[in-house]
mmCIF file of C-alpha atoms in Angstrom:
data_model
loop_
_atom_site.group_PDB
_atom_site.id
_atom_site.type_symbol
_atom_site.label_atom_id
_atom_site.label_comp_id
_atom_site.label_asym_id
_atom_site.label_seq_id
_atom_site.Cartn_x
_atom_site.Cartn_y
_atom_site.Cartn_z
ATOM 1 C CA MET A 29 47.946 -70.964 12.910
ATOM 2 C CA PRO A 30 44.089 -70.116 13.130
ATOM 3 C CA LYS A 31 44.223 -68.097 10.147
ATOM 4 C CA GLU A 32 44.742 -70.124 7.585
ATOM 5 C CA ARG A 33 41.218 -71.963 8.523
ATOM 6 C CA PHE A 34 39.539 -68.891 7.952
ATOM 7 C CA PHE A 35 36.965 -69.009 4.962
ATOM 8 C CA VAL A 36 33.554 -67.525 3.805
ATOM 9 C CA LEU A 37 30.665 -69.396 2.366
ATOM 10 C CA GLN A 38 28.057 -67.502 -0.109
ATOM 11 C CA PRO A 39 24.678 -68.668 -0.069
ATOM 12 C CA ASP A 40 24.070 -72.238 -1.035
ATOM 13 C CA GLU A 41 27.954 -73.023 -0.738
ATOM 14 C CA ARG A 42 28.915 -76.019 0.853
ATOM 15 C CA ARG A 43 32.231 -77.138 2.134
ATOM 16 C CA PRO A 44 33.196 -80.083 0.050
ATOM 17 C CA GLY A 45 33.122 -83.603 1.430
ATOM 18 C CA ARG A 46 34.229 -87.354 0.982
ATOM 19 C CA VAL A 47 31.068 -87.606 -0.666
ATOM 20 C CA PRO A 48 27.945 -85.803 -2.464
ATOM 21 C CA LEU A 49 25.335 -84.821 -0.143
ATOM 22 C CA PRO A 50 22.181 -85.088 -1.512
ATOM 23 C CA PRO A 51 19.992 -81.562 -1.873
ATOM 24 C CA GLY A 52 18.875 -80.435 1.311
ATOM 25 C CA PHE A 53 21.917 -81.327 3.178
ATOM 26 C CA SER A 54 25.432 -79.041 3.353
ATOM 27 C CA VAL A 55 28.379 -79.083 5.555
ATOM 28 C CA LYS A 56 28.904 -75.413 6.417
ATOM 29 C CA ALA A 57 31.729 -76.559 8.675
ATOM 30 C CA ARG A 58 33.310 -79.612 9.029
ATOM 31 C CA THR A 59 35.280 -81.239 11.936
ATOM 32 C CA SER A 60 38.763 -80.754 10.182
ATOM 33 C CA ASP A 61 37.856 -77.128 9.894
ATOM 34 C CA THR A 62 37.425 -76.625 13.690
ATOM 35 C CA GLU A 63 39.978 -79.091 15.073
ATOM 36 C CA GLY A 64 37.590 -81.257 16.477
ATOM 37 C CA ARG A 65 35.613 -78.783 18.015
ATOM 38 C CA LEU A 66 32.371 -78.830 16.047
ATOM 39 C CA ALA A 67 30.571 -79.305 13.064
ATOM 40 C CA VAL A 68 27.756 -77.217 11.571
ATOM 41 C CA LEU A 69 25.263 -78.564 8.533
ATOM 42 C CA GLU A 70 21.994 -77.056 6.925
ATOM 43 C CA ASN A 71 19.627 -79.984 7.076
ATOM 44 C CA GLN A 72 16.217 -80.332 5.464
ATOM 45 C CA LEU A 73 13.972 -82.604 7.355
ATOM 46 C CA ASP A 74 12.442 -84.462 4.517
ATOM 47 C CA VAL A 75 12.677 -88.075 6.800
ATOM 48 C CA ASP A 76 11.903 -88.421 10.316
ATOM 49 C CA ILE A 77 14.328 -89.475 12.790
ATOM 50 C CA PRO A 78 13.495 -92.092 15.239
ATOM 51 C CA PRO A 79 14.585 -92.301 18.766
ATOM 52 C CA HIS A 80 18.352 -91.996 19.142
ATOM 53 C CA VAL A 81 21.168 -90.956 21.481
ATOM 54 C CA HIS A 82 24.363 -89.372 20.880
ATOM 55 C CA HIS A 83 26.499 -90.437 23.467
ATOM 56 C CA HIS A 84 29.530 -87.831 23.237
ATOM 57 C CA ALA A 85 27.836 -85.388 21.078
ATOM 58 C CA ASP A 86 25.581 -82.202 22.296
ATOM 59 C CA GLU A 87 23.617 -81.290 19.286
ATOM 60 C CA PHE A 88 22.096 -77.885 18.677
ATOM 61 C CA VAL A 89 19.455 -77.670 16.238
ATOM 62 C CA TYR A 90 18.127 -74.205 14.964
ATOM 63 C CA VAL A 91 14.821 -73.794 12.858
ATOM 64 C CA LEU A 92 15.451 -71.394 9.664
ATOM 65 C CA GLU A 93 12.145 -72.310 8.052
ATOM 66 C CA GLY A 94 8.956 -74.434 8.245
ATOM 67 C CA GLU A 95 8.311 -76.411 11.423
ATOM 68 C CA MET A 96 9.284 -79.369 13.375
ATOM 69 C CA GLU A 97 9.005 -81.370 16.328
ATOM 70 C CA VAL A 98 11.382 -82.701 19.160
ATOM 71 C CA ASP A 99 10.612 -85.372 21.317
ATOM 72 C CA PHE A 100 12.781 -85.331 24.558
ATOM 73 C CA ASP A 101 12.627 -86.891 28.036
ATOM 74 C CA GLY A 102 8.626 -87.884 27.256
ATOM 75 C CA THR A 103 7.452 -84.460 25.768
ATOM 76 C CA THR A 104 7.052 -83.307 22.343
ATOM 77 C CA HIS A 105 8.124 -79.903 21.659
ATOM 78 C CA ARG A 106 7.128 -77.807 18.379
ATOM 79 C CA LEU A 107 9.608 -75.535 17.186
ATOM 80 C CA THR A 108 9.241 -72.791 14.153
ATOM 81 C CA PRO A 109 11.039 -70.455 12.767
ATOM 82 C CA GLY A 110 13.908 -68.438 14.499
ATOM 83 C CA MET A 111 13.525 -71.578 17.779
ATOM 84 C CA CYS A 112 16.118 -73.565 18.991
ATOM 85 C CA VAL A 113 16.865 -76.483 20.869
ATOM 86 C CA LEU A 114 19.664 -77.588 22.919
ATOM 87 C CA LEU A 115 20.144 -81.733 22.883
ATOM 88 C CA PRO A 116 22.767 -82.894 25.467
ATOM 89 C CA HIS A 117 24.446 -85.926 24.746
ATOM 90 C CA GLY A 118 23.442 -89.198 26.570
ATOM 91 C CA VAL A 119 19.600 -88.362 26.522
ATOM 92 C CA PRO A 120 17.268 -90.020 23.709
ATOM 93 C CA HIS A 121 15.231 -87.815 21.321
ATOM 94 C CA ALA A 122 13.697 -87.779 17.681
ATOM 95 C CA MET A 123 12.527 -85.291 15.335
ATOM 96 C CA ARG A 124 10.094 -85.007 12.810
ATOM 97 C CA ASN A 125 8.757 -82.606 10.527
ATOM 98 C CA ALA A 126 5.646 -80.885 10.701
ATOM 99 C CA SER A 127 5.276 -78.857 7.527
ATOM 100 C CA GLN A 128 5.052 -78.243 3.872
ATOM 101 C CA PRO A 129 7.730 -77.527 3.003
ATOM 102 C CA PRO A 130 10.163 -79.771 5.174
ATOM 103 C CA ALA A 131 11.414 -77.902 8.062
ATOM 104 C CA ARG A 132 14.764 -76.463 7.135
ATOM 105 C CA CYS A 133 17.379 -76.386 10.080
ATOM 106 C CA LEU A 134 20.635 -75.370 11.075
ATOM 107 C CA GLN A 135 22.400 -78.154 13.097
ATOM 108 C CA ILE A 136 25.797 -77.922 15.128
ATOM 109 C CA SER A 137 27.133 -80.559 16.881
ATOM 110 C CA SER A 138 30.228 -80.378 19.390
ATOM 111 C CA PRO A 139 32.279 -82.465 19.471
ATOM 112 C CA GLY A 140 32.008 -82.508 15.359
ATOM 113 C CA GLY A 141 31.766 -85.868 13.266
ATOM 114 C CA TRP A 142 28.264 -85.486 12.449
ATOM 115 C CA GLU A 143 29.101 -84.777 8.845
ATOM 116 C CA GLU A 144 31.283 -87.618 8.661
ATOM 117 C CA PHE A 145 28.269 -89.865 10.130
ATOM 118 C CA VAL A 146 25.789 -88.260 7.420
ATOM 119 C CA GLU A 147 28.522 -88.856 4.781
ATOM 120 C CA ASP A 148 28.795 -92.894 5.714
ATOM 121 C CA MET A 149 25.054 -92.966 5.776
ATOM 122 C CA PHE A 150 24.806 -91.715 2.434
ATOM 123 C CA GLU A 151 27.470 -93.508 0.944
ATOM 124 C CA ALA A 152 25.788 -96.736 2.182
ATOM 125 C CA GLY A 153 22.870 -95.696 0.166
ATOM 126 C CA PRO A 154 19.522 -97.539 0.238
ATOM 127 C CA VAL A 155 20.570 -99.721 2.618
ATOM 128 C CA VAL A 156 19.988 -97.436 5.446
ATOM 129 C CA MET A 157 16.453 -97.537 4.593
ATOM 130 C CA LYS A 158 14.170 -100.723 4.913
ATOM 131 C CA ASP A 159 10.265 -100.685 3.763
ATOM 132 C CA GLY A 160 10.767 -96.808 3.104
ATOM 133 C CA HIS A 161 11.951 -96.447 7.073
ATOM 134 C CA PRO A 162 15.601 -96.126 8.733
ATOM 135 C CA ASP A 163 17.125 -99.461 8.918
ATOM 136 C CA LEU A 164 18.001 -99.326 12.258
ATOM 137 C CA ASP A 165 20.347 -101.866 12.595
ATOM 138 C CA ARG A 166 22.457 -100.641 9.556
ATOM 139 C CA LEU A 167 22.122 -97.041 11.116
ATOM 140 C CA ASN A 168 23.794 -98.434 14.114
ATOM 141 C CA ALA A 169 26.211 -100.355 12.457
ATOM 142 C CA ILE A 170 27.309 -96.889 10.929
ATOM 143 C CA GLY A 171 26.452 -94.633 13.866
ATOM 144 C CA ALA A 172 28.709 -97.367 16.531
ATOM 145 C CA LYS A 173 31.754 -95.291 15.101
ATOM 146 C CA TYR A 174 30.283 -91.846 16.260
ATOM 147 C CA GLY A 175 28.878 -92.643 19.558
ATOM 148 C CA MET A 176 25.565 -93.026 18.025
ATOM 149 C CA GLU A 177 22.652 -95.359 18.783
ATOM 150 C CA TYR A 178 19.115 -95.848 17.542
ATOM 151 C CA TYR A 179 15.826 -97.263 18.889
ATOM 152 C CA ASP A 180 12.844 -98.429 17.901
#
């Protein structure tokens, strides 16, 4: 019954997950909360996200604070608070922070699964980093289950 899925979160509250996420990552609606339709996270862009593609999920990013850049189809777009971007599945894109403090965003993926990927990534720990940069081989091993692929 849909009423059983209703919940209210207070400021700074997050949905419980399988593994604790570091500061700057907050799950607001889990894939299981939405019957698989979407996942909603609040993220702080502390690390640049290398070029990657979501083969199944569309990604919607709304900038709450700070500034970020999104590379999409050969063009760099600078986003400031209140701006948003829809990143359709199947098209490579990259994201990077462009402010201090780092940009804070609301991210929605549809269908869901993004929070599960993030949990798997943080559960893997520092192994996803190599020389201060994301280890693309390890990220791709984790992301394959979610239809995600990272590039150089």
